[in-house]
Amino acid sequence: MKVTRIAYSTRLNRSKYAALHEQARRLGQVRSEVWQRYGSISGVGSGLKDRSVRDRWLADDTHARFGVLANAWKETLRDAMTDIAANLEAAKVEVRRAAIRRGSDPAERMQMLNSLKADRWAGDPFLARQMRKHWRRGRNRTHDQIVVRADQHNTVVDRRGQLWLAVPGLERRRMVRIPLSTTVAPTGTLRLILRRGRVEVHYQIDASQMRSSSQRPCGDRTIGVDKGYTEALTDSEGARHGRRLGELLSGESDWLKERNRRRAKLRSIANTAALRGNHAKAHRIRSHNLGTVKRDRQAIRHRAQVRTEIFKAVHRVVDKAGVVVAEDLTKRFAGRKTLGKNVNRRLAGWTKGVTAEALANVSERRGSALVHVNAAYTSQACHRCGRLGRRSGDRLHCTSCGVVWQADVNAAINILQRAGDPDIALHTPHDKVRQTLQERTDRHRTRLPVQDSSPATVERRANRPNGMMSNQFGSSEVSCRTPGAG
Ligand SMILES: [Zn+2]
């Protein structure tokens, strides 16, 4: 697995920045052209490769319009084609779901999924219709990036120990030298992103080469984890990790709301002043009170803190786990766009992505296995009897067992148990899961009188994750009705 590293420029002079910015702007036009011409079904969707596009552009002199060096536009073209392909793959995920939901016979479904995978969906009316629906025509939004191929850049360290990265400019053999704030030289293909007078150098390194992989091996237990909001993760042994997350998120959310309110007020004062002809005042407010430099810096700092908290939490889990069982957090929700301005939910959605990244990343680096399971009803079902309980705050009350569980620990245990569940697979639909759970508890109820003495029950009880009944649940278990007593 690859991990992205970012190096930053330090004290870069303005003319160099301006030159790079101009180059990025022109390359943005290259990207726009690629999206315009090949960003639809007739382009990448029909299997067009970047090399043939390149040859076409060279043949009809398209490339000459942009005023950039050959390597620069070629790399940018390749990058934009990759973006379009990624866009296409994202649409395919939706179409794959639609094909599964359609639920005709398995052979037909399998054939559909295969033609989708091999880009042969144009021949199937259902798939073609779905692709048109889900693959909306995109456009280029990137105007601040320069992709530099591995053999096009070099680094030198000067006498004072300053690291300089040299990348091609707009003229041949005239490199732009960028002072970096790190001593580790970026390697491989670089992506320069120009933001607010600073250059970010993004590059990828192999996770297995990172120091931590040899230092900290993973544990040997199998542990289920539930993603929470006050804590980053709760595991099936009852431990909570990343306890500062809730405080970080709610603090940020409150602060953002307050600051946005104040900014709106200042903006209206500035607008009123401008309307009345007091442009000096309006300008003063806009430039001194409504700037974005400090706001963006604070946002970056906050994001870094949250990431650290989540990564630390995942490391704690991997300290004891050789197998981590978790919900697939990369799954996207259909109603994502409707989240809109709600700060809380936006932050929650973002942390979900970071948690998914951290689980995959840390597992890979430290050699533990990450198992994704279907998480439907794991937060509502009682892990002991399988019935749906009543949730109130962080408690889950199972009326059947007469027990109050810690909701997130209960969820983590359910997630752990899903890993070996023969009836509930990763993509089993929601309703089917509910039905399965229902059938199990019904069966359970009819056999209730003999249940206690059956060897299967004894075994199941013995297999229950340890420590559940004692320490962390001791206080929350209000009364425990013995099975069969009712
Ligand atoms: Zn129960």
Short mmCIF file of C-alpha atoms and ligand atoms in Angstrom, two decimals:
data_model
loop_
_atom_site.label_atom_id
_atom_site.label_comp_id
_atom_site.label_asym_id
_atom_site.label_seq_id
_atom_site.Cartn_x
_atom_site.Cartn_y
_atom_site.Cartn_z
CA MET A 1 0.00 0.00 0.00
CA LYS A 2 1.11 3.51 -0.79
CA VAL A 3 1.06 6.37 1.66
CA THR A 4 0.98 10.02 0.61
CA ARG A 5 3.56 12.35 2.07
CA ILE A 6 3.50 16.13 1.72
CA ALA A 7 6.50 18.48 1.77
CA TYR A 8 5.96 22.24 1.94
CA SER A 9 7.88 25.11 0.43
CA THR A 10 9.41 27.59 2.81
CA ARG A 11 10.06 31.29 2.09
CA LEU A 12 9.45 30.81 -1.62
CA ASN A 13 9.89 34.11 -3.42
CA ARG A 14 6.94 35.67 -5.17
CA SER A 15 8.18 35.60 -8.74
CA LYS A 16 8.89 31.86 -8.56
CA TYR A 17 5.45 31.27 -7.11
CA ALA A 18 3.88 33.41 -9.82
CA ALA A 19 5.73 31.44 -12.52
CA LEU A 20 4.57 28.10 -11.10
CA HIS A 21 1.07 29.46 -10.69
CA GLU A 22 0.97 30.48 -14.34
CA GLN A 23 2.20 27.03 -15.36
CA ALA A 24 -0.52 25.39 -13.25
CA ARG A 25 -3.13 27.67 -14.79
CA ARG A 26 -2.12 26.68 -18.32
CA LEU A 27 -2.07 23.00 -17.35
CA GLY A 28 -5.58 23.51 -15.96
CA GLN A 29 -6.59 24.36 -19.52
CA VAL A 30 -5.06 21.08 -20.66
CA ARG A 31 -7.17 19.27 -18.06
CA SER A 32 -10.31 21.11 -19.10
CA GLU A 33 -9.71 20.15 -22.71
CA VAL A 34 -9.28 16.48 -21.77
CA TRP A 35 -12.48 16.46 -19.70
CA GLN A 36 -14.34 18.29 -22.42
CA ARG A 37 -13.35 15.85 -25.13
CA TYR A 38 -13.03 12.52 -23.34
CA GLY A 39 -14.95 12.91 -20.08
CA SER A 40 -18.04 11.10 -21.32
CA ILE A 41 -19.17 7.67 -22.43
CA SER A 42 -17.52 8.11 -25.83
CA GLY A 43 -14.08 8.81 -24.28
CA VAL A 44 -12.54 6.81 -21.47
CA GLY A 45 -15.72 4.74 -21.24
CA SER A 46 -14.99 3.25 -24.63
CA GLY A 47 -11.49 2.24 -23.59
CA LEU A 48 -9.52 5.16 -25.00
CA LYS A 49 -5.94 5.26 -23.66
CA ASP A 50 -3.88 8.36 -22.87
CA ARG A 51 -1.19 7.37 -25.31
CA SER A 52 -3.52 7.45 -28.31
CA VAL A 53 -4.91 10.81 -27.19
CA ARG A 54 -1.36 12.07 -26.96
CA ASP A 55 -0.61 10.98 -30.50
CA ARG A 56 -3.78 12.62 -31.73
CA TRP A 57 -2.87 15.92 -30.07
CA LEU A 58 0.62 15.79 -31.52
CA ALA A 59 -0.79 15.10 -34.98
CA ASP A 60 -3.28 17.99 -35.04
CA ASP A 61 -1.15 20.46 -33.02
CA THR A 62 -3.66 20.73 -30.17
CA HIS A 63 -0.75 20.77 -27.73
CA ALA A 64 0.73 23.96 -29.16
CA ARG A 65 -2.21 26.02 -27.89
CA PHE A 66 -1.31 25.65 -24.24
CA GLY A 67 2.18 27.13 -24.18
CA VAL A 68 3.71 24.57 -21.82
CA LEU A 69 6.58 22.11 -22.15
CA ALA A 70 5.90 18.73 -23.74
CA ASN A 71 6.50 16.65 -20.63
CA ALA A 72 4.22 18.87 -18.59
CA TRP A 73 1.17 18.56 -20.82
CA LYS A 74 1.73 14.86 -21.43
CA GLU A 75 1.83 14.12 -17.70
CA THR A 76 -1.18 16.35 -17.11
CA LEU A 77 -3.11 14.63 -19.87
CA ARG A 78 -2.36 11.24 -18.33
CA ASP A 79 -3.38 12.52 -14.89
CA ALA A 80 -6.68 13.91 -16.18
CA MET A 81 -7.46 10.64 -17.99
CA THR A 82 -6.82 8.82 -14.70
CA ASP A 83 -9.24 11.20 -12.97
CA ILE A 84 -11.88 10.48 -15.60
CA ALA A 85 -11.32 6.74 -15.21
CA ALA A 86 -11.71 7.07 -11.41
CA ASN A 87 -14.91 9.01 -12.00
CA LEU A 88 -16.13 6.17 -14.18
CA GLU A 89 -15.24 3.55 -11.55
CA ALA A 90 -17.19 5.50 -8.93
CA ALA A 91 -20.24 5.43 -11.18
CA LYS A 92 -19.77 1.69 -11.66
CA VAL A 93 -20.08 1.16 -7.90
CA GLU A 94 -23.60 2.61 -8.05
CA VAL A 95 -24.47 0.60 -11.14
CA ARG A 96 -23.18 -2.59 -9.51
CA ARG A 97 -25.51 -1.95 -6.57
CA ALA A 98 -28.42 -1.37 -8.93
CA ALA A 99 -27.63 -4.64 -10.73
CA ILE A 100 -27.56 -6.54 -7.42
CA ARG A 101 -30.77 -4.87 -6.23
CA ARG A 102 -32.50 -5.86 -9.44
CA GLY A 103 -32.17 -9.39 -8.09
CA SER A 104 -33.01 -11.52 -11.12
CA ASP A 105 -31.41 -14.94 -11.43
CA PRO A 106 -27.80 -15.30 -10.19
CA ALA A 107 -26.34 -16.32 -13.55
CA GLU A 108 -27.73 -13.24 -15.26
CA ARG A 109 -26.53 -11.02 -12.42
CA MET A 110 -23.05 -12.52 -12.59
CA GLN A 111 -22.92 -11.89 -16.32
CA MET A 112 -24.01 -8.30 -15.79
CA LEU A 113 -21.32 -7.67 -13.17
CA ASN A 114 -18.70 -9.19 -15.45
CA SER A 115 -19.60 -7.03 -18.44
CA LEU A 116 -19.56 -4.01 -16.17
CA LYS A 117 -16.10 -4.90 -14.95
CA ALA A 118 -14.77 -5.43 -18.48
CA ASP A 119 -16.29 -2.15 -19.77
CA ARG A 120 -18.75 -4.04 -21.98
CA TRP A 121 -21.82 -2.41 -20.46
CA ALA A 122 -22.79 -0.55 -23.62
CA GLY A 123 -24.34 -3.73 -25.06
CA ASP A 124 -26.64 -4.37 -22.10
CA PRO A 125 -29.69 -2.04 -22.14
CA PHE A 126 -30.12 -2.10 -18.35
CA LEU A 127 -26.43 -1.39 -17.68
CA ALA A 128 -26.21 1.27 -20.37
CA ARG A 129 -29.25 3.02 -18.92
CA GLN A 130 -27.82 2.85 -15.40
CA MET A 131 -24.42 4.11 -16.55
CA ARG A 132 -26.03 7.12 -18.21
CA LYS A 133 -27.94 7.78 -15.03
CA HIS A 134 -25.00 7.50 -12.62
CA TRP A 135 -22.14 8.75 -14.74
CA ARG A 136 -22.93 12.39 -14.95
CA ARG A 137 -20.71 14.38 -17.20
CA GLY A 138 -17.92 15.85 -15.12
CA ARG A 139 -15.74 18.84 -15.74
CA ASN A 140 -12.27 19.84 -14.68
CA ARG A 141 -12.01 21.76 -11.44
CA THR A 142 -8.25 21.55 -11.03
CA HIS A 143 -6.32 24.67 -11.97
CA ASP A 144 -3.60 24.71 -9.32
CA GLN A 145 -1.62 21.53 -9.88
CA ILE A 146 1.51 20.49 -11.73
CA VAL A 147 2.41 16.83 -12.10
CA VAL A 148 6.14 16.21 -12.42
CA ARG A 149 7.44 12.85 -13.62
CA ALA A 150 10.07 11.09 -11.52
CA ASP A 151 12.92 11.75 -13.97
CA GLN A 152 12.07 15.44 -14.40
CA HIS A 153 13.02 16.74 -10.97
CA ASN A 154 16.01 16.69 -8.66
CA THR A 155 16.99 17.86 -5.20
CA VAL A 156 20.14 19.40 -3.74
CA VAL A 157 21.12 20.31 -0.20
CA ASP A 158 22.99 23.62 0.10
CA ARG A 159 25.77 24.44 2.57
CA ARG A 160 23.32 25.59 5.22
CA GLY A 161 21.47 22.28 5.04
CA GLN A 162 18.53 23.72 3.11
CA LEU A 163 16.86 21.25 0.74
CA TRP A 164 16.02 22.62 -2.74
CA LEU A 165 13.70 20.92 -5.18
CA ALA A 166 14.19 21.80 -8.86
CA VAL A 167 11.25 21.33 -11.22
CA PRO A 168 10.77 22.35 -14.87
CA GLY A 169 9.34 25.81 -15.49
CA LEU A 170 7.71 27.20 -18.62
CA GLU A 171 10.91 27.42 -20.62
CA ARG A 172 13.18 24.57 -21.58
CA ARG A 173 16.21 23.94 -19.38
CA ARG A 174 15.11 26.64 -16.96
CA MET A 175 14.34 24.89 -13.70
CA VAL A 176 12.44 26.54 -10.86
CA ARG A 177 14.16 25.90 -7.54
CA ILE A 178 11.86 25.54 -4.54
CA PRO A 179 13.23 25.66 -0.97
CA LEU A 180 11.53 22.96 1.15
CA SER A 181 10.82 22.95 4.87
CA THR A 182 11.92 19.34 5.24
CA THR A 183 15.21 17.47 4.93
CA VAL A 184 13.60 14.38 3.37
CA ALA A 185 13.78 14.60 -0.42
CA PRO A 186 10.49 13.83 -2.21
CA THR A 187 10.75 10.88 -4.62
CA GLY A 188 8.83 9.44 -7.54
CA THR A 189 6.09 11.30 -9.38
CA LEU A 190 5.35 14.61 -7.70
CA ARG A 191 2.12 16.52 -7.56
CA LEU A 192 2.72 20.19 -6.83
CA ILE A 193 -0.33 21.96 -5.46
CA LEU A 194 -0.18 25.75 -5.32
CA ARG A 195 -2.07 27.27 -2.43
CA ARG A 196 -1.84 30.75 -1.03
CA GLY A 197 1.74 31.48 -1.92
CA ARG A 198 2.95 28.10 -0.78
CA VAL A 199 3.79 24.98 -2.77
CA GLU A 200 2.69 21.60 -1.43
CA VAL A 201 4.70 18.73 -2.84
CA HIS A 202 2.63 15.53 -2.70
CA TYR A 203 4.34 12.22 -3.36
CA GLN A 204 3.81 8.59 -2.48
CA ILE A 205 6.00 6.14 -0.65
CA ASP A 206 5.58 2.46 0.02
CA ALA A 207 4.02 1.86 3.43
CA SER A 208 6.13 -1.26 3.98
CA GLN A 209 9.29 0.84 3.88
CA MET A 210 8.14 2.96 6.77
CA ARG A 211 9.93 2.67 10.04
CA SER A 212 6.90 1.78 12.13
CA SER A 213 6.29 -1.47 10.26
CA SER A 214 9.31 -3.14 11.77
CA GLN A 215 9.00 -1.59 15.20
CA ARG A 216 5.48 -2.37 16.26
CA PRO A 217 4.02 -5.74 15.39
CA CYS A 218 0.27 -6.24 15.75
CA GLY A 219 -1.42 -8.27 18.48
CA ASP A 220 -2.89 -11.75 18.10
CA ARG A 221 -6.55 -11.41 19.10
CA THR A 222 -9.64 -10.95 16.95
CA ILE A 223 -11.38 -7.73 17.88
CA GLY A 224 -14.52 -6.03 16.62
CA VAL A 225 -14.67 -2.23 16.54
CA ASP A 226 -17.51 0.23 16.34
CA LYS A 227 -16.97 3.76 15.11
CA GLY A 228 -18.31 6.34 17.52
CA TYR A 229 -18.59 10.09 17.85
CA THR A 230 -17.46 10.75 21.39
CA GLU A 231 -14.72 8.15 21.00
CA ALA A 232 -13.05 7.27 17.73
CA LEU A 233 -13.45 3.54 18.32
CA THR A 234 -14.98 1.20 20.88
CA ASP A 235 -13.78 -2.39 20.77
CA SER A 236 -15.57 -5.64 21.53
CA GLU A 237 -13.59 -6.03 24.77
CA GLY A 238 -15.21 -2.87 26.10
CA ALA A 239 -12.22 -0.53 25.71
CA ARG A 240 -12.62 2.92 24.19
CA HIS A 241 -9.98 4.55 22.04
CA GLY A 242 -9.56 8.14 20.90
CA ARG A 243 -11.58 9.62 23.75
CA ARG A 244 -10.69 13.19 22.83
CA LEU A 245 -12.48 12.97 19.45
CA GLY A 246 -15.91 14.04 20.68
CA GLU A 247 -14.51 17.06 22.44
CA LEU A 248 -12.46 18.04 19.38
CA LEU A 249 -15.44 17.72 17.06
CA SER A 250 -18.09 19.41 19.15
CA GLY A 251 -15.67 22.18 20.08
CA GLU A 252 -14.89 22.80 16.43
CA SER A 253 -18.54 22.61 15.44
CA ASP A 254 -19.64 25.17 18.05
CA TRP A 255 -16.76 27.43 17.18
CA LEU A 256 -17.46 27.26 13.45
CA LYS A 257 -21.11 28.11 13.97
CA GLU A 258 -20.23 31.08 16.15
CA ARG A 259 -17.55 32.33 13.79
CA ASN A 260 -19.77 31.98 10.72
CA ARG A 261 -22.46 33.97 12.54
CA ARG A 262 -19.98 36.75 13.33
CA ARG A 263 -18.62 36.78 9.80
CA ALA A 264 -22.13 37.04 8.37
CA LYS A 265 -22.76 40.05 10.57
CA LEU A 266 -19.53 41.75 9.51
CA ARG A 267 -20.27 40.98 5.89
CA SER A 268 -23.66 42.65 6.16
CA ILE A 269 -22.07 45.71 7.79
CA ALA A 270 -19.57 45.88 4.92
CA ASN A 271 -22.33 45.52 2.34
CA THR A 272 -24.39 48.24 3.96
CA ALA A 273 -21.36 50.53 4.05
CA ALA A 274 -20.69 49.87 0.36
CA LEU A 275 -24.32 50.64 -0.50
CA ARG A 276 -24.08 53.94 1.30
CA GLY A 277 -20.98 54.80 -0.64
CA ASN A 278 -18.49 54.22 2.19
CA HIS A 279 -16.18 52.00 0.16
CA ALA A 280 -13.17 52.62 2.36
CA LYS A 281 -14.99 51.11 5.31
CA ALA A 282 -16.29 48.19 3.27
CA HIS A 283 -12.80 47.47 1.97
CA ARG A 284 -11.32 47.71 5.46
CA ILE A 285 -13.75 45.17 6.85
CA ARG A 286 -13.31 42.79 3.95
CA SER A 287 -9.55 42.82 4.05
CA HIS A 288 -9.01 42.92 7.80
CA ASN A 289 -11.93 40.98 9.23
CA LEU A 290 -13.13 38.67 6.50
CA GLY A 291 -9.86 37.19 5.27
CA THR A 292 -9.36 33.47 4.79
CA VAL A 293 -5.68 32.92 5.62
CA LYS A 294 -6.13 32.50 9.37
CA ARG A 295 -9.40 30.64 8.96
CA ASP A 296 -7.80 28.10 6.61
CA ARG A 297 -4.76 27.70 8.83
CA GLN A 298 -6.98 26.90 11.79
CA ALA A 299 -8.99 24.42 9.74
CA ILE A 300 -5.80 22.62 8.70
CA ARG A 301 -4.61 22.48 12.30
CA HIS A 302 -7.93 21.07 13.51
CA ARG A 303 -7.98 18.42 10.81
CA ALA A 304 -4.46 17.36 11.76
CA GLN A 305 -5.48 16.99 15.42
CA VAL A 306 -8.50 14.84 14.55
CA ARG A 307 -6.43 12.65 12.24
CA THR A 308 -3.82 12.12 14.95
CA GLU A 309 -6.50 11.17 17.48
CA ILE A 310 -8.09 8.66 15.11
CA PHE A 311 -4.80 7.12 13.99
CA LYS A 312 -3.70 6.76 17.62
CA ALA A 313 -6.99 5.01 18.41
CA VAL A 314 -6.51 2.53 15.57
CA HIS A 315 -2.92 1.87 16.71
CA ARG A 316 -4.23 1.04 20.23
CA VAL A 317 -6.61 -1.52 18.74
CA VAL A 318 -3.93 -3.05 16.50
CA ASP A 319 -1.62 -3.27 19.55
CA LYS A 320 -3.78 -6.18 20.71
CA ALA A 321 -5.50 -7.33 17.51
CA GLY A 322 -4.20 -9.55 14.73
CA VAL A 323 -7.62 -9.39 13.07
CA VAL A 324 -9.73 -6.23 13.22
CA VAL A 325 -13.39 -6.65 12.33
CA ALA A 326 -15.12 -3.43 11.30
CA GLU A 327 -17.96 -1.95 9.33
CA ASP A 328 -17.02 -0.96 5.79
CA LEU A 329 -16.81 2.79 6.34
CA THR A 330 -15.87 3.61 2.77
CA LYS A 331 -19.42 2.86 1.67
CA ARG A 332 -21.07 6.02 0.44
CA PHE A 333 -24.55 7.06 1.30
CA ALA A 334 -26.97 8.11 -1.41
CA GLY A 335 -28.18 11.14 0.51
CA ARG A 336 -24.73 12.55 1.01
CA LYS A 337 -25.34 15.79 -0.82
CA THR A 338 -28.24 16.71 1.43
CA LEU A 339 -25.92 17.10 4.41
CA GLY A 340 -25.34 20.64 3.23
CA LYS A 341 -24.48 23.21 5.80
CA ASN A 342 -24.98 21.15 8.91
CA VAL A 343 -21.55 21.40 10.48
CA ASN A 344 -21.96 18.43 12.82
CA ARG A 345 -22.92 16.00 10.16
CA ARG A 346 -20.30 17.26 7.78
CA LEU A 347 -17.60 16.69 10.38
CA ALA A 348 -19.03 13.26 11.20
CA GLY A 349 -18.94 12.27 7.54
CA TRP A 350 -15.39 13.43 7.21
CA THR A 351 -14.16 11.56 10.33
CA LYS A 352 -15.77 8.42 8.96
CA GLY A 353 -13.51 8.67 5.94
CA VAL A 354 -10.45 9.28 8.09
CA THR A 355 -11.32 6.26 10.26
CA ALA A 356 -11.65 4.07 7.17
CA GLU A 357 -8.29 5.32 5.93
CA ALA A 358 -6.64 4.78 9.32
CA LEU A 359 -7.98 1.22 9.67
CA ALA A 360 -6.75 0.23 6.21
CA ASN A 361 -3.46 2.05 6.54
CA VAL A 362 -2.42 0.93 10.02
CA SER A 363 -3.51 -2.66 9.38
CA GLU A 364 -1.39 -2.74 6.26
CA ARG A 365 1.63 -1.23 7.94
CA ARG A 366 1.56 -3.38 11.04
CA GLY A 367 0.48 -6.60 9.41
CA SER A 368 -2.95 -7.14 10.97
CA ALA A 369 -5.90 -8.26 8.87
CA LEU A 370 -8.87 -5.96 8.37
CA VAL A 371 -12.17 -7.76 7.90
CA HIS A 372 -15.17 -5.78 6.69
CA VAL A 373 -18.60 -6.97 7.76
CA ASN A 374 -22.20 -5.98 7.22
CA ALA A 375 -23.09 -3.61 10.03
CA ALA A 376 -26.87 -3.55 9.53
CA TYR A 377 -28.67 -3.57 12.89
CA THR A 378 -25.44 -4.07 14.85
CA SER A 379 -26.22 -0.98 16.90
CA GLN A 380 -29.82 -2.01 17.58
CA ALA A 381 -29.69 -5.75 18.18
CA CYS A 382 -28.87 -7.24 21.57
CA HIS A 383 -25.68 -9.26 21.10
CA ARG A 384 -26.88 -11.93 23.52
CA CYS A 385 -30.35 -12.77 22.23
CA GLY A 386 -30.38 -11.04 18.83
CA ARG A 387 -33.62 -9.12 19.41
CA LEU A 388 -33.82 -5.45 18.56
CA GLY A 389 -33.50 -3.40 21.71
CA ARG A 390 -34.49 0.12 22.65
CA ARG A 391 -31.78 2.72 22.35
CA SER A 392 -31.65 5.67 24.66
CA GLY A 393 -28.51 7.78 24.46
CA ASP A 394 -25.51 5.54 24.93
CA ARG A 395 -27.57 2.71 26.42
CA LEU A 396 -29.30 -0.16 24.70
CA HIS A 397 -32.12 -1.75 26.63
CA CYS A 398 -33.03 -5.31 25.72
CA THR A 399 -36.50 -5.95 27.07
CA SER A 400 -36.20 -9.62 26.36
CA CYS A 401 -33.03 -10.18 28.41
CA GLY A 402 -33.93 -7.37 30.78
CA VAL A 403 -30.40 -6.01 30.43
CA VAL A 404 -29.01 -2.59 29.67
CA TRP A 405 -25.88 -2.70 27.53
CA GLN A 406 -23.41 0.01 26.69
CA ALA A 407 -24.66 0.69 23.17
CA ASP A 408 -21.29 0.99 21.46
CA VAL A 409 -19.71 -1.99 23.20
CA ASN A 410 -22.78 -4.03 22.28
CA ALA A 411 -22.37 -2.86 18.66
CA ALA A 412 -18.67 -3.79 18.62
CA ILE A 413 -19.50 -7.31 19.88
CA ASN A 414 -22.20 -7.66 17.22
CA ILE A 415 -19.70 -6.57 14.59
CA LEU A 416 -17.20 -9.15 15.85
CA GLN A 417 -19.86 -11.87 15.68
CA ARG A 418 -20.81 -10.88 12.12
CA ALA A 419 -17.35 -12.01 10.97
CA GLY A 420 -18.32 -15.65 11.41
CA ASP A 421 -21.99 -15.30 10.55
CA PRO A 422 -23.00 -17.81 7.86
CA ASP A 423 -26.27 -16.04 6.96
CA ILE A 424 -25.22 -12.39 6.85
CA ALA A 425 -22.61 -11.57 4.22
CA LEU A 426 -21.02 -8.18 3.57
CA HIS A 427 -23.54 -7.20 0.89
CA THR A 428 -26.65 -8.86 2.28
CA PRO A 429 -29.42 -6.25 1.94
CA HIS A 430 -30.71 -4.46 5.00
CA ASP A 431 -34.21 -6.04 4.95
CA LYS A 432 -32.76 -9.50 4.54
CA VAL A 433 -30.59 -8.97 7.65
CA ARG A 434 -33.60 -7.90 9.65
CA GLN A 435 -35.51 -10.92 8.43
CA THR A 436 -32.65 -13.25 9.35
CA LEU A 437 -32.39 -11.78 12.84
CA GLN A 438 -36.15 -12.08 13.22
CA GLU A 439 -36.19 -15.74 12.18
CA ARG A 440 -33.42 -16.57 14.61
CA THR A 441 -35.16 -15.05 17.60
CA ASP A 442 -38.46 -16.67 16.63
CA ARG A 443 -36.77 -20.05 16.50
CA HIS A 444 -35.19 -19.25 19.80
CA ARG A 445 -38.54 -18.39 21.36
CA THR A 446 -40.29 -21.61 20.29
CA ARG A 447 -37.50 -23.72 21.74
CA LEU A 448 -37.12 -21.68 24.85
CA PRO A 449 -38.13 -24.25 27.52
CA VAL A 450 -35.45 -26.77 26.51
CA GLN A 451 -32.90 -24.13 25.61
CA ASP A 452 -31.01 -24.05 28.89
CA SER A 453 -30.14 -27.69 28.89
CA SER A 454 -29.10 -27.97 25.24
CA PRO A 455 -25.37 -28.37 24.72
CA ALA A 456 -25.42 -25.82 21.90
CA THR A 457 -26.43 -23.10 24.29
CA VAL A 458 -23.69 -23.96 26.72
CA GLU A 459 -21.17 -23.81 23.96
CA ARG A 460 -22.48 -20.51 22.67
CA ARG A 461 -22.31 -19.02 26.10
CA ALA A 462 -18.76 -20.21 26.56
CA ASN A 463 -17.79 -18.60 23.27
CA ARG A 464 -19.05 -15.23 24.27
CA PRO A 465 -16.28 -12.62 24.31
CA ASN A 466 -14.76 -12.63 27.73
CA GLY A 467 -15.28 -10.09 30.44
CA MET A 468 -18.66 -9.00 29.14
CA MET A 469 -20.71 -9.90 32.12
CA SER A 470 -18.28 -8.71 34.73
CA ASN A 471 -16.23 -5.55 34.83
CA GLN A 472 -17.37 -3.07 32.23
CA PHE A 473 -20.97 -4.20 32.32
CA GLY A 474 -21.20 -4.74 36.04
CA SER A 475 -22.77 -1.40 36.72
CA SER A 476 -25.09 -1.29 33.75
CA GLU A 477 -26.69 -4.68 34.16
CA VAL A 478 -29.86 -3.81 36.02
CA SER A 479 -31.54 -7.17 36.18
CA CYS A 480 -30.96 -10.38 34.35
CA ARG A 481 -33.88 -12.59 33.75
CA THR A 482 -32.76 -16.17 33.24
CA PRO A 483 -33.81 -17.63 29.90
CA GLY A 484 -36.78 -19.89 30.25
CA ALA A 485 -38.09 -18.26 33.42
CA GLY A 486 -40.75 -16.40 31.47
ZN ZN B 1 -31.26 -9.59 24.68
#
